[in-house]
Amino acid sequence: MNILDFGAVRGGFSGEAIQRAIDEAAAQGGGRVTVPAGEFVTASLLMRSNVELHLEAGAVLRFTDSFDAYPIIRTRWEGYEQDSYRPLLYAKGERNVAVTGLGTLEGQGAAWWAAFRAGELNVARPCFICFEDCERVTLSGFKVTNSPAWTVHPLGCENVTIEGLTVVNPADSPNTDGIDPESCRNVRIAQCHIDVGDDCIAIKAGTEDAEHAVPCENVTVTGCTMVHGHGGVVLGSEMSGSIRRVAISGCVFDGTDRGIRIKSRRGRGGSVEDVSVTGVVMNDVLCPLVVNLMYFCGKGGRTPYVCDTNPQPVGDGTPYVRRIRMADIVVTNAKSAAACLYGLPEAPLEDISIVNTQIHLVESEPAVPVMNALAVPVTCAGLTAEHVRGLHLTDLRIVGAQGEDITLRDVQ
């Protein structure tokens, strides 16, 4: 089905026509809805089961920046259930949903960012693409740019394939993460290029709300390039439902603040476990390898409970990180520190391996390598580890450190 046959007009508002085409395809049992070359303006679109929205080369779907065109829904963002403008592309409880092709999705996020900074929004900004509680989701080939907030957010989905996307948001755009699978199972992210204003890929599993603390598991990230984000591949900080069985391989990070980044804090609970990172190349990063269980950003992050260096009682809110293997990594022009591995005195990191890895540091303006209340700006610091049980360093080379290459405190 071609959207022109349903009344879509190049250069004009075509949201209703595109939605009619999607609904008609679903009513017939499924099929492909084609967006031909040219620019079409739309508002939020609802995807349906067994429907593929296909963007031909040269096609541009430009989403209006008129806020009134987006209904308010109840959904989750940053781990909490809240009211939000409906995502630009949205589906809930659907099966066999796909967006494919070589076209472009344009989110016109500038108006949303300005309203957010000015405090003019009463509900959360919309994600660009959010598929919630869906099964068998495919996103392939297209470019997506200028997202109002998170760009691609599979939430509570199973069997998700994201391949060959180009995700571009300005470096200073707020909270414009690239790809954020949350509480999903069986996720494959491959051959994507991500250049955004926050974390490039962030794997999440809900936060303190026990009802939504659902695991995110069986995730692969391979063959991706990531630039200018806050983190290359990030696990957390929303990880109350636990993040497990994650494999990251064959990726390049260039200009991200951190490279591989695991972050959580007291009160979140859950665990990050069974993670393999292999064959990663980084350049021009502040700190390439970070594990931080005193992350202080977000609601409640700067309380004494989070920041206290003394042991706290162990309970449901105690976070754990264990069985993390990082191997065959090459880093050039690291600026702040080679690696920061910070557990908690009551919950040390367990079984952390860094194998066959070279980290070359270059002097720069001092910067904070890890986001917690104890960190201070440094440059060319080596590897620091605190509160770790089972730290394995094999064939690790740190070049250019000012001071000790390796500093250990309460580490076995």
Coordinates of N, CA and C in Angstrom, one line a residue, residues 111-307:
A111 N 12.1 22.5 19.2 CA 11.0 23.2 20.0 C 10.8 22.5 21.3
W112 N 10.9 21.1 21.3 CA 10.8 20.4 22.6 C 11.9 20.7 23.5
W113 N 13.1 20.8 23.0 CA 14.3 21.0 23.9 C 14.2 22.4 24.5
A114 N 13.7 23.4 23.8 CA 13.6 24.7 24.3 C 12.5 24.8 25.4
A115 N 11.4 24.1 25.1 CA 10.3 24.1 26.1 C 10.7 23.4 27.4
F116 N 11.5 22.3 27.2 CA 12.0 21.6 28.4 C 12.9 22.5 29.2
R117 N 13.9 23.1 28.6 CA 14.8 24.0 29.3 C 14.1 25.2 30.0
A118 N 13.1 25.6 29.4 CA 12.3 26.8 30.0 C 11.3 26.4 31.0
G119 N 11.2 25.1 31.3 CA 10.2 24.6 32.2 C 8.8 24.7 31.9
E120 N 8.5 24.7 30.5 CA 7.2 25.0 30.1 C 6.3 23.8 29.9
L121 N 6.9 22.6 30.1 CA 6.1 21.3 29.8 C 5.6 20.8 31.1
N122 N 4.3 20.4 31.1 CA 3.7 19.8 32.4 C 3.8 18.3 32.4
V123 N 4.2 17.7 31.3 CA 4.4 16.2 31.2 C 5.7 16.0 30.5
A124 N 6.1 14.7 30.5 CA 7.4 14.4 29.9 C 7.4 14.5 28.3
R125 N 8.5 14.9 27.8 CA 8.7 14.9 26.3 C 8.5 13.5 25.8
P126 N 8.0 13.4 24.5 CA 7.9 12.1 23.9 C 9.2 11.5 23.5
C127 N 9.3 10.2 23.6 CA 10.4 9.5 22.8 C 10.0 9.6 21.4
F128 N 11.0 9.3 20.5 CA 10.8 9.3 19.1 C 10.0 8.0 18.7
I129 N 10.7 6.9 19.0 CA 10.1 5.6 18.7 C 10.0 4.8 20.0
C130 N 8.8 4.4 20.4 CA 8.6 3.6 21.5 C 7.6 2.5 21.2
F131 N 8.1 1.3 21.3 CA 7.3 0.1 21.2 C 7.2 -0.6 22.5
E132 N 6.0 -0.6 23.1 CA 5.8 -1.1 24.5 C 5.0 -2.4 24.5
D133 N 5.6 -3.4 25.2 CA 5.0 -4.7 25.4 C 4.6 -5.3 24.0
C134 N 5.6 -5.2 23.1 CA 5.4 -5.8 21.8 C 6.3 -7.0 21.6
E135 N 5.9 -7.8 20.6 CA 6.7 -9.0 20.3 C 7.1 -9.0 18.9
R136 N 8.3 -9.3 18.6 CA 9.0 -9.4 17.3 C 8.9 -8.0 16.6
V137 N 9.8 -7.2 17.0 CA 10.0 -5.8 16.5 C 11.2 -5.7 15.7
T138 N 11.1 -5.1 14.5 CA 12.2 -4.9 13.6 C 12.3 -3.4 13.2
L139 N 13.5 -2.8 13.4 CA 13.8 -1.5 12.9 C 15.1 -1.6 12.1
S140 N 15.0 -1.2 10.9 CA 16.2 -1.5 10.0 C 16.4 -0.4 8.9
G141 N 17.6 0.1 8.8 CA 18.0 0.8 7.6 C 17.9 2.3 7.6
F142 N 16.9 2.9 8.3 CA 16.6 4.3 8.1 C 17.4 5.2 9.0
K143 N 17.3 6.5 8.8 CA 18.0 7.5 9.6 C 16.9 8.2 10.5
V144 N 17.2 8.4 11.7 CA 16.3 9.1 12.6 C 17.1 10.2 13.3
T145 N 16.5 11.4 13.3 CA 17.3 12.6 13.7 C 16.4 13.6 14.5
N146 N 17.0 14.4 15.4 CA 16.4 15.4 16.1 C 15.2 14.9 17.0
S147 N 15.5 13.9 17.8 CA 14.4 13.4 18.7 C 14.1 14.3 19.8
P148 N 12.8 14.4 20.2 CA 12.5 15.3 21.4 C 13.1 14.8 22.7
A149 N 13.3 13.5 22.8 CA 13.9 12.9 24.0 C 14.6 11.6 23.6
W150 N 14.5 10.5 24.4 CA 15.1 9.3 23.9 C 14.7 9.0 22.5
T151 N 15.6 8.4 21.7 CA 15.3 8.2 20.3 C 14.6 6.9 20.0
V152 N 15.2 5.8 20.4 CA 14.6 4.4 20.2 C 14.4 3.8 21.5
H153 N 13.2 3.5 22.0 CA 12.9 3.0 23.3 C 12.0 1.7 23.2
P154 N 12.6 0.5 23.0 CA 11.8 -0.7 23.2 C 11.6 -0.9 24.7
L155 N 10.3 -1.1 25.1 CA 10.0 -1.1 26.5 C 9.1 -2.4 26.7
G156 N 9.7 -3.3 27.5 CA 8.9 -4.6 27.8 C 8.7 -5.4 26.6
C157 N 9.6 -5.4 25.6 CA 9.4 -6.1 24.4 C 10.2 -7.4 24.4
E158 N 9.9 -8.3 23.4 CA 10.6 -9.6 23.3 C 10.9 -9.8 21.8
N159 N 12.1 -10.2 21.5 CA 12.6 -10.4 20.2 C 12.6 -9.1 19.4
V160 N 13.6 -8.3 19.6 CA 13.8 -7.0 19.0 C 15.1 -7.0 18.2
T161 N 14.9 -6.6 16.9 CA 16.1 -6.5 16.0 C 16.2 -5.0 15.6
I162 N 17.4 -4.4 15.9 CA 17.6 -3.0 15.5 C 18.9 -3.1 14.7
E163 N 18.9 -2.8 13.4 CA 20.1 -2.9 12.6 C 20.2 -1.9 11.5
G164 N 21.4 -1.4 11.3 CA 21.7 -0.4 10.2 C 21.1 0.9 10.4
L165 N 20.7 1.3 11.6 CA 20.1 2.7 11.8 C 21.2 3.7 11.9
T166 N 20.9 4.9 11.5 CA 21.7 6.1 11.7 C 20.9 7.0 12.6
V167 N 21.4 7.3 13.8 CA 20.7 8.1 14.8 C 21.6 9.3 15.1
V168 N 21.0 10.5 14.8 CA 21.8 11.7 14.9 C 20.9 12.8 15.7
N169 N 21.5 13.2 16.8 CA 20.9 14.3 17.6 C 22.0 15.3 18.0
P170 N 21.8 16.6 18.1 CA 22.9 17.5 18.4 C 23.5 17.1 19.8
A171 N 24.8 17.4 19.9 CA 25.6 17.0 21.1 C 25.0 17.7 22.3
D172 N 24.4 18.9 22.2 CA 23.8 19.5 23.4 C 22.4 19.3 23.6
S173 N 21.7 18.4 22.9 CA 20.3 18.2 23.0 C 20.1 17.3 24.3
P174 N 19.1 17.7 25.1 CA 19.0 17.1 26.4 C 18.3 15.7 26.4
N175 N 18.9 14.7 27.0 CA 18.3 13.4 27.2 C 18.0 12.7 25.9
T176 N 18.8 12.9 24.8 CA 18.4 12.3 23.5 C 19.3 11.1 23.3
D177 N 19.1 10.1 24.2 CA 19.8 8.8 24.1 C 19.5 8.2 22.7
G178 N 20.4 7.4 22.3 CA 20.2 6.8 21.0 C 19.3 5.6 21.0
I179 N 19.7 4.5 21.6 CA 18.8 3.3 21.7 C 18.8 2.8 23.1
D180 N 17.6 2.7 23.7 CA 17.5 2.3 25.1 C 16.5 1.2 25.3
P181 N 17.0 -0.1 25.1 CA 16.1 -1.2 25.4 C 15.9 -1.3 27.0
E182 N 14.6 -1.3 27.4 CA 14.3 -1.4 28.8 C 13.4 -2.6 29.1
S183 N 13.8 -3.4 30.0 CA 13.0 -4.6 30.4 C 12.6 -5.4 29.3
C184 N 13.6 -5.6 28.3 CA 13.3 -6.4 27.1 C 14.1 -7.7 27.2
R185 N 13.7 -8.7 26.3 CA 14.3 -10.0 26.3 C 14.6 -10.3 24.8
N186 N 15.8 -10.7 24.6 CA 16.3 -11.1 23.2 C 16.3 -9.9 22.3
V187 N 17.4 -9.1 22.5 CA 17.5 -7.8 21.7 C 18.8 -7.9 21.0
R188 N 18.8 -7.6 19.7 CA 19.9 -7.6 18.8 C 20.1 -6.2 18.2
I189 N 21.2 -5.5 18.5 CA 21.5 -4.2 18.0 C 22.8 -4.3 17.2
A190 N 22.7 -4.0 15.9 CA 23.9 -4.3 15.0 C 24.0 -3.3 13.9
Q191 N 25.3 -2.9 13.6 CA 25.7 -2.1 12.5 C 25.0 -0.7 12.5
C192 N 24.8 -0.2 13.7 CA 24.2 1.2 13.8 C 25.3 2.2 14.0
H193 N 25.0 3.4 13.6 CA 25.8 4.6 13.8 C 25.0 5.6 14.6
I194 N 25.6 6.0 15.8 CA 24.9 6.7 16.8 C 25.7 7.9 17.2
D195 N 25.1 9.1 17.1 CA 25.8 10.4 17.4 C 24.7 11.3 18.1
V196 N 24.8 11.3 19.4 CA 23.6 11.9 20.2 C 24.1 12.8 21.3
G197 N 23.1 13.3 22.0 CA 23.4 14.3 23.1 C 23.4 13.6 24.5
D198 N 23.3 12.3 24.6 CA 23.3 11.6 25.9 C 23.9 10.2 25.6
D199 N 23.5 9.2 26.3 CA 24.1 7.9 26.1 C 23.8 7.4 24.7
C200 N 24.7 6.7 24.1 CA 24.5 6.2 22.7 C 23.6 5.0 22.8
I201 N 23.9 4.0 23.6 CA 23.1 2.8 23.9 C 23.0 2.6 25.4
A202 N 21.9 2.6 25.9 CA 21.7 2.4 27.4 C 20.7 1.3 27.6
I203 N 21.2 0.3 28.3 CA 20.3 -0.9 28.6 C 19.8 -0.7 30.0
K204 N 18.5 -0.8 30.2 CA 17.8 -0.5 31.4 C 16.8 -1.6 31.9
A205 N 16.5 -1.5 33.2 CA 15.6 -2.6 33.7 C 14.7 -2.0 34.8
G206 N 14.2 -0.8 34.6 CA 13.3 -0.3 35.6 C 14.0 0.2 36.9
T207 N 13.3 0.9 37.7 CA 13.9 1.5 38.9 C 13.2 1.0 40.2
E208 N 13.2 1.9 41.2 CA 12.7 1.4 42.5 C 11.3 0.9 42.6
D209 N 10.5 1.3 41.7 CA 9.1 0.8 41.6 C 9.1 -0.7 41.3
A210 N 8.8 -1.6 42.3 CA 8.9 -3.0 42.2 C 8.0 -3.6 41.1
E211 N 6.9 -2.9 40.8 CA 6.0 -3.4 39.8 C 6.7 -3.4 38.4
H212 N 7.6 -2.4 38.2 CA 8.2 -2.3 36.9 C 9.7 -2.7 36.9
A213 N 10.1 -3.4 37.9 CA 11.5 -3.9 38.0 C 11.5 -5.2 37.3
V214 N 11.5 -5.2 35.9 CA 11.5 -6.4 35.1 C 12.9 -6.5 34.4
P215 N 13.4 -7.7 34.3 CA 14.8 -7.8 33.8 C 14.9 -7.4 32.3
C216 N 16.1 -7.0 32.0 CA 16.5 -6.8 30.6 C 17.6 -7.9 30.3
E217 N 17.4 -8.8 29.4 CA 18.4 -9.9 29.3 C 18.5 -10.4 27.9
N218 N 19.6 -11.1 27.6 CA 19.9 -11.6 26.3 C 20.0 -10.5 25.3
V219 N 21.0 -9.6 25.4 CA 21.2 -8.5 24.6 C 22.5 -8.6 23.9
T220 N 22.6 -8.4 22.6 CA 23.8 -8.3 21.9 C 23.9 -6.9 21.2
V221 N 25.1 -6.4 21.2 CA 25.5 -5.1 20.5 C 26.7 -5.4 19.7
T222 N 26.6 -5.3 18.4 CA 27.8 -5.6 17.6 C 27.9 -4.7 16.4
G223 N 29.2 -4.4 16.1 CA 29.5 -3.7 14.8 C 28.9 -2.3 14.8
C224 N 28.8 -1.6 15.9 CA 28.3 -0.2 15.9 C 29.4 0.8 16.1
T225 N 29.1 2.0 15.5 CA 30.0 3.1 15.8 C 29.2 4.2 16.6
M226 N 29.9 4.8 17.6 CA 29.2 5.7 18.5 C 30.1 6.9 18.7
V227 N 29.6 8.1 18.6 CA 30.4 9.3 18.7 C 29.6 10.3 19.5
H228 N 30.3 11.1 20.3 CA 29.8 12.3 21.0 C 28.7 12.0 22.0
G229 N 28.5 10.8 22.4 CA 27.6 10.6 23.5 C 28.2 10.7 24.8
H230 N 27.4 10.6 25.9 CA 27.9 10.6 27.2 C 28.5 9.3 27.5
G231 N 27.9 8.2 27.0 CA 28.5 6.9 27.2 C 28.3 6.1 25.9
G232 N 29.3 5.2 25.6 CA 29.2 4.4 24.4 C 28.1 3.3 24.6
V233 N 28.4 2.3 25.4 CA 27.3 1.3 25.8 C 27.2 1.4 27.3
V234 N 26.0 1.7 27.8 CA 25.8 1.9 29.2 C 24.8 0.9 29.7
L235 N 25.1 0.3 30.9 CA 24.2 -0.6 31.6 C 23.7 0.1 32.9
G236 N 22.4 0.5 33.0 CA 21.9 1.2 34.1 C 21.6 2.7 33.7
S237 N 21.4 3.6 34.6 CA 21.4 3.3 36.0 C 20.1 2.7 36.5
E238 N 19.1 2.7 35.7 CA 17.8 2.0 36.0 C 18.0 0.5 35.8
M239 N 18.3 -0.2 36.9 CA 18.6 -1.7 36.7 C 18.0 -2.5 37.9
S240 N 16.9 -2.0 38.5 CA 16.3 -2.7 39.6 C 15.8 -4.1 39.3
G241 N 15.4 -4.3 38.0 CA 14.9 -5.6 37.6 C 16.1 -6.6 37.2
S242 N 17.3 -6.1 37.2 CA 18.5 -6.8 36.8 C 18.7 -6.8 35.3
I243 N 20.0 -6.6 34.9 CA 20.5 -6.7 33.5 C 21.4 -7.8 33.5
R244 N 21.2 -8.8 32.6 CA 22.0 -10.0 32.6 C 22.1 -10.5 31.1
R245 N 23.3 -11.2 31.0 CA 23.6 -11.8 29.7 C 23.6 -10.8 28.6
V246 N 24.7 -10.0 28.6 CA 24.9 -8.9 27.5 C 26.2 -9.2 26.9
A247 N 26.2 -9.2 25.6 CA 27.5 -9.3 24.8 C 27.7 -8.1 23.9
I248 N 28.8 -7.4 24.0 CA 29.2 -6.3 23.3 C 30.4 -6.6 22.5
S249 N 30.4 -6.4 21.2 CA 31.6 -6.8 20.4 C 31.8 -6.0 19.2
G250 N 33.0 -5.8 18.7 CA 33.3 -5.2 17.4 C 32.8 -3.8 17.3
C251 N 32.8 -3.0 18.3 CA 32.3 -1.6 18.2 C 33.4 -0.6 18.3
V252 N 33.1 0.6 17.8 CA 34.1 1.7 17.8 C 33.4 2.9 18.5
F253 N 34.1 3.5 19.5 CA 33.6 4.7 20.2 C 34.6 5.8 19.9
D254 N 34.1 6.9 19.5 CA 35.0 8.0 19.1 C 34.4 9.3 19.7
G255 N 35.0 9.9 20.8 CA 34.6 11.1 21.4 C 33.4 11.0 22.4
T256 N 33.1 9.8 22.8 CA 32.1 9.6 23.9 C 32.8 10.0 25.2
D257 N 32.0 10.5 26.2 CA 32.6 10.8 27.5 C 33.2 9.6 28.1
R258 N 32.3 8.5 28.3 CA 32.8 7.3 28.8 C 32.6 6.2 27.7
G259 N 33.3 5.1 27.9 CA 33.1 4.0 26.9 C 32.1 3.0 27.3
I260 N 32.6 1.9 28.0 CA 31.7 0.9 28.6 C 31.4 1.5 30.0
R261 N 30.2 1.6 30.4 CA 29.8 2.3 31.6 C 28.7 1.5 32.3
I262 N 28.9 1.0 33.5 CA 27.9 0.4 34.3 C 27.7 1.3 35.5
K263 N 26.4 1.6 35.7 CA 26.1 2.6 36.8 C 24.9 2.3 37.5
S264 N 24.9 2.4 38.9 CA 23.8 2.2 39.7 C 24.1 2.9 41.1
R265 N 23.2 2.7 42.0 CA 23.4 3.2 43.4 C 22.5 2.5 44.4
R266 N 22.8 2.7 45.6 CA 22.0 2.2 46.7 C 20.5 2.6 46.5
G267 N 19.6 1.7 46.8 CA 18.2 2.0 46.6 C 17.6 1.4 45.4
R268 N 18.5 1.2 44.4 CA 18.0 0.6 43.1 C 17.8 -0.9 43.2
G269 N 18.7 -1.6 43.9 CA 18.6 -3.1 44.0 C 19.0 -3.7 42.7
G270 N 18.7 -5.0 42.5 CA 18.9 -5.6 41.2 C 20.4 -5.9 41.0
S271 N 20.8 -6.4 39.9 CA 22.2 -6.7 39.6 C 22.4 -6.5 38.1
V272 N 23.7 -6.3 37.8 CA 24.2 -6.4 36.4 C 25.2 -7.5 36.4
E273 N 25.0 -8.5 35.6 CA 25.8 -9.7 35.7 C 25.9 -10.4 34.3
D274 N 27.0 -11.1 34.2 CA 27.3 -11.9 33.0 C 27.3 -11.1 31.7
V275 N 28.3 -10.2 31.7 CA 28.5 -9.3 30.6 C 29.9 -9.5 30.0
S276 N 29.9 -9.6 28.6 CA 31.2 -9.8 27.9 C 31.3 -8.6 26.9
V277 N 32.5 -8.0 27.0 CA 32.9 -6.9 26.1 C 34.2 -7.3 25.4
T278 N 34.2 -7.5 24.1 CA 35.3 -7.9 23.3 C 35.5 -7.1 22.1
G279 N 36.8 -6.9 21.7 CA 37.1 -6.3 20.4 C 36.5 -4.9 20.2
V280 N 36.7 -4.1 21.2 CA 36.2 -2.7 21.1 C 37.4 -1.8 21.0
V281 N 37.3 -0.7 20.1 CA 38.3 0.3 19.9 C 37.7 1.6 20.3
M282 N 38.5 2.4 21.1 CA 38.0 3.7 21.6 C 39.0 4.8 21.3
N283 N 38.6 6.0 21.1 CA 39.4 7.1 20.9 C 38.8 8.4 21.5
D284 N 39.6 9.2 22.1 CA 39.2 10.5 22.6 C 38.0 10.4 23.6
V285 N 38.2 9.6 24.6 CA 37.2 9.4 25.6 C 37.7 9.9 26.9
L286 N 36.9 10.3 27.8 CA 37.3 10.8 29.1 C 37.8 9.6 29.9
C287 N 37.0 8.5 30.0 CA 37.3 7.4 30.8 C 36.7 6.1 30.1
P288 N 37.5 5.2 29.6 CA 37.0 4.2 28.8 C 36.2 3.1 29.5
L289 N 36.6 2.8 30.8 CA 35.9 1.7 31.5 C 35.5 2.2 32.8
V290 N 34.2 2.1 33.1 CA 33.6 2.6 34.3 C 32.6 1.6 34.9
V291 N 32.8 1.3 36.2 CA 31.8 0.6 37.0 C 31.6 1.5 38.2
N292 N 30.4 2.0 38.4 CA 30.1 3.0 39.5 C 28.8 2.7 40.2
L293 N 29.0 2.3 41.5 CA 27.8 2.0 42.3 C 27.4 3.1 43.2
M294 N 27.9 4.3 42.9 CA 27.5 5.5 43.7 C 27.1 6.6 42.7
Y295 N 26.5 6.2 41.6 CA 26.0 7.2 40.6 C 25.0 8.1 41.2
F296 N 25.3 9.4 41.0 CA 24.5 10.4 41.8 C 23.5 11.2 41.0
C297 N 23.4 11.0 39.7 CA 22.4 11.8 38.9 C 21.0 11.2 39.1
G298 N 20.0 12.1 38.9 CA 18.6 11.7 39.0 C 18.0 11.8 40.4
K299 N 16.8 11.4 40.5 CA 16.0 11.6 41.7 C 16.7 10.9 42.9
G300 N 17.0 11.6 44.0 CA 17.5 11.0 45.2 C 19.0 10.6 45.1
G301 N 19.7 11.1 44.0 CA 21.1 10.6 43.8 C 22.1 11.3 44.7
R302 N 21.8 12.4 45.3 CA 22.8 13.1 46.1 C 22.5 13.0 47.6
T303 N 21.7 12.1 48.1 CA 21.4 11.9 49.5 C 22.6 11.3 50.2
P304 N 22.8 11.5 51.5 CA 23.9 10.9 52.2 C 23.8 9.3 52.1
Y305 N 22.7 8.7 52.0 CA 22.6 7.3 51.9 C 23.3 6.8 50.6
V306 N 23.2 7.5 49.5 CA 23.9 7.1 48.3 C 25.4 7.4 48.4
C307 N 25.8 8.5 49.0 CA 27.1 8.9 48.9 C 28.0 8.4 50.1

